[in-house]
């Protein structure tokens, strides 16, 4: 046992697998990097880090229990998050359509206004997902020894591990997205198709969140 963490190796492997699963957070960061470069990508990544940290703290302090005990609150947050993701997806689709029809210009599609503020947008995407709070508490609790005298330290160690894995993965996506940007600038319709695909995925993520349940 390591400072109240019961199975560190299993936790790290599980975290790597979970981080690699595609989701709106990672997709947004990669799309930002592909449009505005590495610096903007890392501003989006910082929004994800802050949002995930807030969710982990809320989970460790019992907010997940509040969501489970108050289905109405869960529903409000859930539908607000789903609507936000869908709104972003629709904006990207409209931008892609305009770029596809544009003639004689080799430029990247423009995203909705909020997407021009990577940190804030990424933070909202991260926070407006009540299932994430429930996930963090259900995942973390399996690796914390209930008899350990300082459970906050155990949660902090697990949180740092999650953030390190997330930082490595998002960095790969950011540099990959920046590389794609060079290809998109030379191929306007390819850029439009890629942006439309991302928009469709965001709408799909919104629909998935809207259908999420507490179970």
PDB file of C-alpha atoms in Angstrom:
ATOM      1  CA  UNK A   1       0.000   0.000   0.000  1.00  0.00           C
ATOM      2  CA  UNK A   2       1.298   3.459  -0.961  1.00  0.00           C
ATOM      3  CA  UNK A   3      -0.034   6.286   1.261  1.00  0.00           C
ATOM      4  CA  UNK A   4      -3.457   4.698   1.416  1.00  0.00           C
ATOM      5  CA  UNK A   5      -3.542   3.715  -2.280  1.00  0.00           C
ATOM      6  CA  UNK A   6      -4.249   0.003  -2.353  1.00  0.00           C
ATOM      7  CA  UNK A   7      -3.206  -1.016  -5.877  1.00  0.00           C
ATOM      8  CA  UNK A   8      -1.160   1.686  -7.581  1.00  0.00           C
ATOM      9  CA  UNK A   9      -0.193  -0.331 -10.682  1.00  0.00           C
ATOM     10  CA  UNK A  10      -3.783  -1.281 -11.480  1.00  0.00           C
ATOM     11  CA  UNK A  11      -4.897   2.314 -10.972  1.00  0.00           C
ATOM     12  CA  UNK A  12      -2.250   3.647 -13.374  1.00  0.00           C
ATOM     13  CA  UNK A  13      -3.148   1.097 -16.048  1.00  0.00           C
ATOM     14  CA  UNK A  14      -6.854   1.819 -15.625  1.00  0.00           C
ATOM     15  CA  UNK A  15      -6.232   5.556 -15.813  1.00  0.00           C
ATOM     16  CA  UNK A  16      -4.255   5.218 -19.043  1.00  0.00           C
ATOM     17  CA  UNK A  17      -7.062   3.207 -20.609  1.00  0.00           C
ATOM     18  CA  UNK A  18      -9.715   5.702 -19.484  1.00  0.00           C
ATOM     19  CA  UNK A  19      -7.722   8.734 -20.659  1.00  0.00           C
ATOM     20  CA  UNK A  20      -7.321   7.175 -24.106  1.00  0.00           C
ATOM     21  CA  UNK A  21     -11.081   6.822 -24.555  1.00  0.00           C
ATOM     22  CA  UNK A  22     -12.315   9.480 -27.021  1.00  0.00           C
ATOM     23  CA  UNK A  23     -14.446  12.223 -25.548  1.00  0.00           C
ATOM     24  CA  UNK A  24     -15.374  15.905 -25.990  1.00  0.00           C
ATOM     25  CA  UNK A  25     -12.433  17.111 -23.871  1.00  0.00           C
ATOM     26  CA  UNK A  26      -9.672  15.554 -25.947  1.00  0.00           C
ATOM     27  CA  UNK A  27     -11.471  16.196 -29.228  1.00  0.00           C
ATOM     28  CA  UNK A  28     -11.905  19.871 -28.419  1.00  0.00           C
ATOM     29  CA  UNK A  29      -8.232  20.347 -27.502  1.00  0.00           C
ATOM     30  CA  UNK A  30      -7.072  18.676 -30.709  1.00  0.00           C
ATOM     31  CA  UNK A  31      -9.463  20.736 -32.838  1.00  0.00           C
ATOM     32  CA  UNK A  32      -8.282  23.971 -31.191  1.00  0.00           C
ATOM     33  CA  UNK A  33      -4.639  23.086 -31.867  1.00  0.00           C
ATOM     34  CA  UNK A  34      -5.442  22.284 -35.495  1.00  0.00           C
ATOM     35  CA  UNK A  35      -7.036  25.720 -36.016  1.00  0.00           C
ATOM     36  CA  UNK A  36      -5.009  28.089 -33.844  1.00  0.00           C
ATOM     37  CA  UNK A  37      -1.784  26.270 -33.035  1.00  0.00           C
ATOM     38  CA  UNK A  38       0.056  24.762 -30.100  1.00  0.00           C
ATOM     39  CA  UNK A  39      -0.338  27.714 -27.720  1.00  0.00           C
ATOM     40  CA  UNK A  40      -4.124  27.741 -28.089  1.00  0.00           C
ATOM     41  CA  UNK A  41      -4.181  23.967 -27.692  1.00  0.00           C
ATOM     42  CA  UNK A  42      -2.406  24.210 -24.350  1.00  0.00           C
ATOM     43  CA  UNK A  43      -4.781  26.943 -23.181  1.00  0.00           C
ATOM     44  CA  UNK A  44      -7.598  24.504 -23.874  1.00  0.00           C
ATOM     45  CA  UNK A  45      -5.698  21.735 -22.086  1.00  0.00           C
ATOM     46  CA  UNK A  46      -5.316  23.973 -19.012  1.00  0.00           C
ATOM     47  CA  UNK A  47      -9.086  24.406 -18.983  1.00  0.00           C
ATOM     48  CA  UNK A  48      -9.450  20.623 -18.945  1.00  0.00           C
ATOM     49  CA  UNK A  49      -6.912  20.290 -16.112  1.00  0.00           C
ATOM     50  CA  UNK A  50      -8.720  22.864 -13.975  1.00  0.00           C
ATOM     51  CA  UNK A  51     -12.132  21.364 -14.715  1.00  0.00           C
ATOM     52  CA  UNK A  52     -11.020  17.840 -13.905  1.00  0.00           C
ATOM     53  CA  UNK A  53      -9.374  19.037 -10.696  1.00  0.00           C
ATOM     54  CA  UNK A  54     -12.622  20.690  -9.606  1.00  0.00           C
ATOM     55  CA  UNK A  55     -14.573  17.512 -10.386  1.00  0.00           C
ATOM     56  CA  UNK A  56     -12.122  15.359  -8.447  1.00  0.00           C
ATOM     57  CA  UNK A  57     -12.315  17.659  -5.420  1.00  0.00           C
ATOM     58  CA  UNK A  58     -16.118  17.651  -5.588  1.00  0.00           C
ATOM     59  CA  UNK A  59     -16.108  13.884  -5.821  1.00  0.00           C
ATOM     60  CA  UNK A  60     -13.780  13.507  -2.843  1.00  0.00           C
ATOM     61  CA  UNK A  61     -15.921  15.854  -0.739  1.00  0.00           C
ATOM     62  CA  UNK A  62     -19.191  14.040  -1.349  1.00  0.00           C
ATOM     63  CA  UNK A  63     -20.907  16.052  -4.091  1.00  0.00           C
ATOM     64  CA  UNK A  64     -21.489  12.826  -6.034  1.00  0.00           C
ATOM     65  CA  UNK A  65     -23.728  11.693  -3.193  1.00  0.00           C
ATOM     66  CA  UNK A  66     -25.696  14.944  -3.546  1.00  0.00           C
ATOM     67  CA  UNK A  67     -26.235  14.286  -7.249  1.00  0.00           C
ATOM     68  CA  UNK A  68     -27.389  10.750  -6.528  1.00  0.00           C
ATOM     69  CA  UNK A  69     -29.766  11.979  -3.826  1.00  0.00           C
ATOM     70  CA  UNK A  70     -31.120  14.838  -5.972  1.00  0.00           C
ATOM     71  CA  UNK A  71     -32.100  13.522  -9.413  1.00  0.00           C
ATOM     72  CA  UNK A  72     -33.554  16.921 -10.397  1.00  0.00           C
ATOM     73  CA  UNK A  73     -30.155  18.593  -9.947  1.00  0.00           C
ATOM     74  CA  UNK A  74     -28.503  15.860 -11.966  1.00  0.00           C
ATOM     75  CA  UNK A  75     -31.032  16.373 -14.769  1.00  0.00           C
ATOM     76  CA  UNK A  76     -30.532  20.163 -14.872  1.00  0.00           C
ATOM     77  CA  UNK A  77     -26.744  19.898 -15.099  1.00  0.00           C
ATOM     78  CA  UNK A  78     -26.971  17.027 -17.560  1.00  0.00           C
ATOM     79  CA  UNK A  79     -29.260  18.801 -20.024  1.00  0.00           C
ATOM     80  CA  UNK A  80     -27.332  22.064 -19.753  1.00  0.00           C
ATOM     81  CA  UNK A  81     -24.125  20.232 -20.629  1.00  0.00           C
ATOM     82  CA  UNK A  82     -25.789  18.347 -23.478  1.00  0.00           C
ATOM     83  CA  UNK A  83     -27.217  21.570 -24.917  1.00  0.00           C
ATOM     84  CA  UNK A  84     -23.812  23.266 -24.759  1.00  0.00           C
ATOM     85  CA  UNK A  85     -22.104  20.419 -26.605  1.00  0.00           C
ATOM     86  CA  UNK A  86     -24.864  20.357 -29.227  1.00  0.00           C
ATOM     87  CA  UNK A  87     -24.618  24.144 -29.676  1.00  0.00           C
ATOM     88  CA  UNK A  88     -20.869  23.864 -30.283  1.00  0.00           C
ATOM     89  CA  UNK A  89     -21.438  21.013 -32.746  1.00  0.00           C
ATOM     90  CA  UNK A  90     -24.027  22.974 -34.723  1.00  0.00           C
ATOM     91  CA  UNK A  91     -21.707  25.979 -34.866  1.00  0.00           C
ATOM     92  CA  UNK A  92     -18.900  23.822 -36.242  1.00  0.00           C
ATOM     93  CA  UNK A  93     -21.209  22.306 -38.858  1.00  0.00           C
ATOM     94  CA  UNK A  94     -22.304  25.757 -40.002  1.00  0.00           C
ATOM     95  CA  UNK A  95     -18.686  26.906 -40.173  1.00  0.00           C
ATOM     96  CA  UNK A  96     -17.741  23.827 -42.189  1.00  0.00           C
ATOM     97  CA  UNK A  97     -20.620  24.414 -44.615  1.00  0.00           C
ATOM     98  CA  UNK A  98     -19.584  28.029 -45.203  1.00  0.00           C
ATOM     99  CA  UNK A  99     -15.973  26.995 -45.803  1.00  0.00           C
ATOM    100  CA  UNK A 100     -17.007  24.222 -48.182  1.00  0.00           C
ATOM    101  CA  UNK A 101     -18.976  26.680 -50.329  1.00  0.00           C
ATOM    102  CA  UNK A 102     -16.292  29.365 -50.283  1.00  0.00           C
ATOM    103  CA  UNK A 103     -14.304  29.630 -53.505  1.00  0.00           C
ATOM    104  CA  UNK A 104     -10.755  30.645 -54.112  1.00  0.00           C
ATOM    105  CA  UNK A 105      -9.713  30.789 -50.459  1.00  0.00           C
ATOM    106  CA  UNK A 106      -7.467  28.416 -48.590  1.00  0.00           C
ATOM    107  CA  UNK A 107      -8.312  29.132 -44.993  1.00  0.00           C
ATOM    108  CA  UNK A 108      -9.326  27.117 -41.994  1.00  0.00           C
ATOM    109  CA  UNK A 109     -12.962  27.096 -40.918  1.00  0.00           C
ATOM    110  CA  UNK A 110     -13.836  29.568 -38.204  1.00  0.00           C
ATOM    111  CA  UNK A 111     -15.332  28.146 -35.032  1.00  0.00           C
ATOM    112  CA  UNK A 112     -18.156  29.649 -32.959  1.00  0.00           C
ATOM    113  CA  UNK A 113     -17.324  32.741 -30.888  1.00  0.00           C
ATOM    114  CA  UNK A 114     -16.953  30.826 -27.610  1.00  0.00           C
ATOM    115  CA  UNK A 115     -14.492  28.416 -29.195  1.00  0.00           C
ATOM    116  CA  UNK A 116     -12.098  31.345 -29.694  1.00  0.00           C
ATOM    117  CA  UNK A 117     -11.572  31.297 -25.921  1.00  0.00           C
ATOM    118  CA  UNK A 118     -10.003  27.853 -25.488  1.00  0.00           C
ATOM    119  CA  UNK A 119      -9.509  27.920 -21.704  1.00  0.00           C
ATOM    120  CA  UNK A 120     -13.057  28.971 -20.855  1.00  0.00           C
ATOM    121  CA  UNK A 121     -14.685  26.683 -23.396  1.00  0.00           C
ATOM    122  CA  UNK A 122     -12.626  23.656 -22.345  1.00  0.00           C
ATOM    123  CA  UNK A 123     -13.378  24.390 -18.683  1.00  0.00           C
ATOM    124  CA  UNK A 124     -17.125  24.472 -19.387  1.00  0.00           C
ATOM    125  CA  UNK A 125     -16.958  21.258 -21.400  1.00  0.00           C
ATOM    126  CA  UNK A 126     -15.183  19.578 -18.495  1.00  0.00           C
ATOM    127  CA  UNK A 127     -17.471  20.884 -15.751  1.00  0.00           C
ATOM    128  CA  UNK A 128     -20.838  20.427 -17.453  1.00  0.00           C
ATOM    129  CA  UNK A 129     -20.766  16.664 -17.211  1.00  0.00           C
ATOM    130  CA  UNK A 130     -22.330  15.324 -13.994  1.00  0.00           C
ATOM    131  CA  UNK A 131     -21.457  11.770 -14.989  1.00  0.00           C
ATOM    132  CA  UNK A 132     -17.790  12.694 -14.617  1.00  0.00           C
ATOM    133  CA  UNK A 133     -18.273  13.470 -10.914  1.00  0.00           C
ATOM    134  CA  UNK A 134     -19.930  10.100 -10.367  1.00  0.00           C
ATOM    135  CA  UNK A 135     -17.208   8.409 -12.388  1.00  0.00           C
ATOM    136  CA  UNK A 136     -14.379   9.934 -10.392  1.00  0.00           C
ATOM    137  CA  UNK A 137     -15.809   8.921  -7.047  1.00  0.00           C
ATOM    138  CA  UNK A 138     -16.717   5.387  -8.197  1.00  0.00           C
ATOM    139  CA  UNK A 139     -13.242   4.896  -9.715  1.00  0.00           C
ATOM    140  CA  UNK A 140     -11.155   6.512  -6.991  1.00  0.00           C
ATOM    141  CA  UNK A 141     -12.910   4.841  -4.089  1.00  0.00           C
ATOM    142  CA  UNK A 142     -11.786   1.410  -5.278  1.00  0.00           C
ATOM    143  CA  UNK A 143      -8.137   2.321  -4.690  1.00  0.00           C
ATOM    144  CA  UNK A 144      -8.330   4.148  -1.351  1.00  0.00           C
ATOM    145  CA  UNK A 145      -7.924   2.167   1.852  1.00  0.00           C
ATOM    146  CA  UNK A 146     -10.912   3.109   4.089  1.00  0.00           C
ATOM    147  CA  UNK A 147      -8.756   2.549   7.168  1.00  0.00           C
ATOM    148  CA  UNK A 148      -6.034   4.996   6.113  1.00  0.00           C
ATOM    149  CA  UNK A 149      -5.754   8.015   8.436  1.00  0.00           C
ATOM    150  CA  UNK A 150      -5.303  10.602   5.672  1.00  0.00           C
ATOM    151  CA  UNK A 151      -7.678   9.794   2.784  1.00  0.00           C
ATOM    152  CA  UNK A 152      -7.271  13.307   1.339  1.00  0.00           C
ATOM    153  CA  UNK A 153      -3.618  12.495   0.647  1.00  0.00           C
ATOM    154  CA  UNK A 154      -4.643   9.288  -1.128  1.00  0.00           C
ATOM    155  CA  UNK A 155      -7.117  11.165  -3.321  1.00  0.00           C
ATOM    156  CA  UNK A 156      -4.483  13.830  -4.064  1.00  0.00           C
ATOM    157  CA  UNK A 157      -1.985  11.196  -5.213  1.00  0.00           C
ATOM    158  CA  UNK A 158      -4.582   9.568  -7.467  1.00  0.00           C
ATOM    159  CA  UNK A 159      -5.570  12.963  -8.858  1.00  0.00           C
ATOM    160  CA  UNK A 160      -1.976  13.858  -9.713  1.00  0.00           C
ATOM    161  CA  UNK A 161      -1.569  10.563 -11.559  1.00  0.00           C
ATOM    162  CA  UNK A 162      -4.716  11.233 -13.593  1.00  0.00           C
ATOM    163  CA  UNK A 163      -3.509  14.726 -14.500  1.00  0.00           C
ATOM    164  CA  UNK A 164      -0.051  13.491 -15.546  1.00  0.00           C
ATOM    165  CA  UNK A 165      -1.554  10.859 -17.837  1.00  0.00           C
ATOM    166  CA  UNK A 166      -3.985  13.430 -19.224  1.00  0.00           C
ATOM    167  CA  UNK A 167      -1.188  15.973 -19.826  1.00  0.00           C
ATOM    168  CA  UNK A 168       0.881  13.469 -21.799  1.00  0.00           C
ATOM    169  CA  UNK A 169      -2.072  12.391 -23.922  1.00  0.00           C
ATOM    170  CA  UNK A 170      -3.312  15.943 -24.582  1.00  0.00           C
ATOM    171  CA  UNK A 171       0.218  17.018 -25.541  1.00  0.00           C
ATOM    172  CA  UNK A 172       0.306  14.304 -28.190  1.00  0.00           C
ATOM    173  CA  UNK A 173      -3.071  15.465 -29.501  1.00  0.00           C
ATOM    174  CA  UNK A 174      -1.976  19.119 -29.516  1.00  0.00           C
ATOM    175  CA  UNK A 175       1.150  18.491 -31.558  1.00  0.00           C
ATOM    176  CA  UNK A 176      -0.772  16.137 -33.822  1.00  0.00           C
ATOM    177  CA  UNK A 177      -3.443  18.792 -34.328  1.00  0.00           C
ATOM    178  CA  UNK A 178      -0.830  21.430 -35.134  1.00  0.00           C
ATOM    179  CA  UNK A 179       0.610  19.110 -37.794  1.00  0.00           C
ATOM    180  CA  UNK A 180      -2.851  18.637 -39.290  1.00  0.00           C
ATOM    181  CA  UNK A 181      -3.266  22.407 -39.506  1.00  0.00           C
ATOM    182  CA  UNK A 182      -0.579  22.610 -42.193  1.00  0.00           C
ATOM    183  CA  UNK A 183      -2.457  20.022 -44.254  1.00  0.00           C
ATOM    184  CA  UNK A 184      -5.778  21.800 -43.760  1.00  0.00           C
ATOM    185  CA  UNK A 185      -4.406  25.156 -44.922  1.00  0.00           C
ATOM    186  CA  UNK A 186      -3.529  23.624 -48.274  1.00  0.00           C
ATOM    187  CA  UNK A 187      -6.795  21.723 -48.613  1.00  0.00           C
ATOM    188  CA  UNK A 188      -9.807  23.894 -47.882  1.00  0.00           C
ATOM    189  CA  UNK A 189     -12.442  21.209 -48.423  1.00  0.00           C
ATOM    190  CA  UNK A 190     -10.505  18.692 -46.334  1.00  0.00           C
ATOM    191  CA  UNK A 191     -10.511  21.244 -43.509  1.00  0.00           C
ATOM    192  CA  UNK A 192     -14.251  21.776 -43.941  1.00  0.00           C
ATOM    193  CA  UNK A 193     -14.928  18.028 -43.888  1.00  0.00           C
ATOM    194  CA  UNK A 194     -12.809  17.563 -40.751  1.00  0.00           C
ATOM    195  CA  UNK A 195     -14.537  20.455 -38.995  1.00  0.00           C
ATOM    196  CA  UNK A 196     -17.931  19.072 -39.945  1.00  0.00           C
ATOM    197  CA  UNK A 197     -16.922  15.672 -38.600  1.00  0.00           C
ATOM    198  CA  UNK A 198     -15.889  17.207 -35.279  1.00  0.00           C
ATOM    199  CA  UNK A 199     -19.183  19.094 -35.156  1.00  0.00           C
ATOM    200  CA  UNK A 200     -21.098  15.869 -35.717  1.00  0.00           C
ATOM    201  CA  UNK A 201     -19.161  14.178 -32.923  1.00  0.00           C
ATOM    202  CA  UNK A 202     -19.962  17.012 -30.515  1.00  0.00           C
ATOM    203  CA  UNK A 203     -23.656  16.650 -31.306  1.00  0.00           C
ATOM    204  CA  UNK A 204     -23.276  12.920 -30.672  1.00  0.00           C
ATOM    205  CA  UNK A 205     -21.556  13.541 -27.337  1.00  0.00           C
ATOM    206  CA  UNK A 206     -24.391  15.896 -26.398  1.00  0.00           C
ATOM    207  CA  UNK A 207     -27.017  13.281 -27.265  1.00  0.00           C
ATOM    208  CA  UNK A 208     -25.125  10.666 -25.251  1.00  0.00           C
ATOM    209  CA  UNK A 209     -24.954  12.956 -22.233  1.00  0.00           C
ATOM    210  CA  UNK A 210     -28.667  13.798 -22.553  1.00  0.00           C
ATOM    211  CA  UNK A 211     -29.480  10.079 -22.326  1.00  0.00           C
ATOM    212  CA  UNK A 212     -27.153   9.458 -19.367  1.00  0.00           C
ATOM    213  CA  UNK A 213     -28.638   8.062 -16.153  1.00  0.00           C
ATOM    214  CA  UNK A 214     -27.469   7.866 -12.558  1.00  0.00           C
ATOM    215  CA  UNK A 215     -27.046   4.107 -12.759  1.00  0.00           C
TER     216      UNK A 215
END
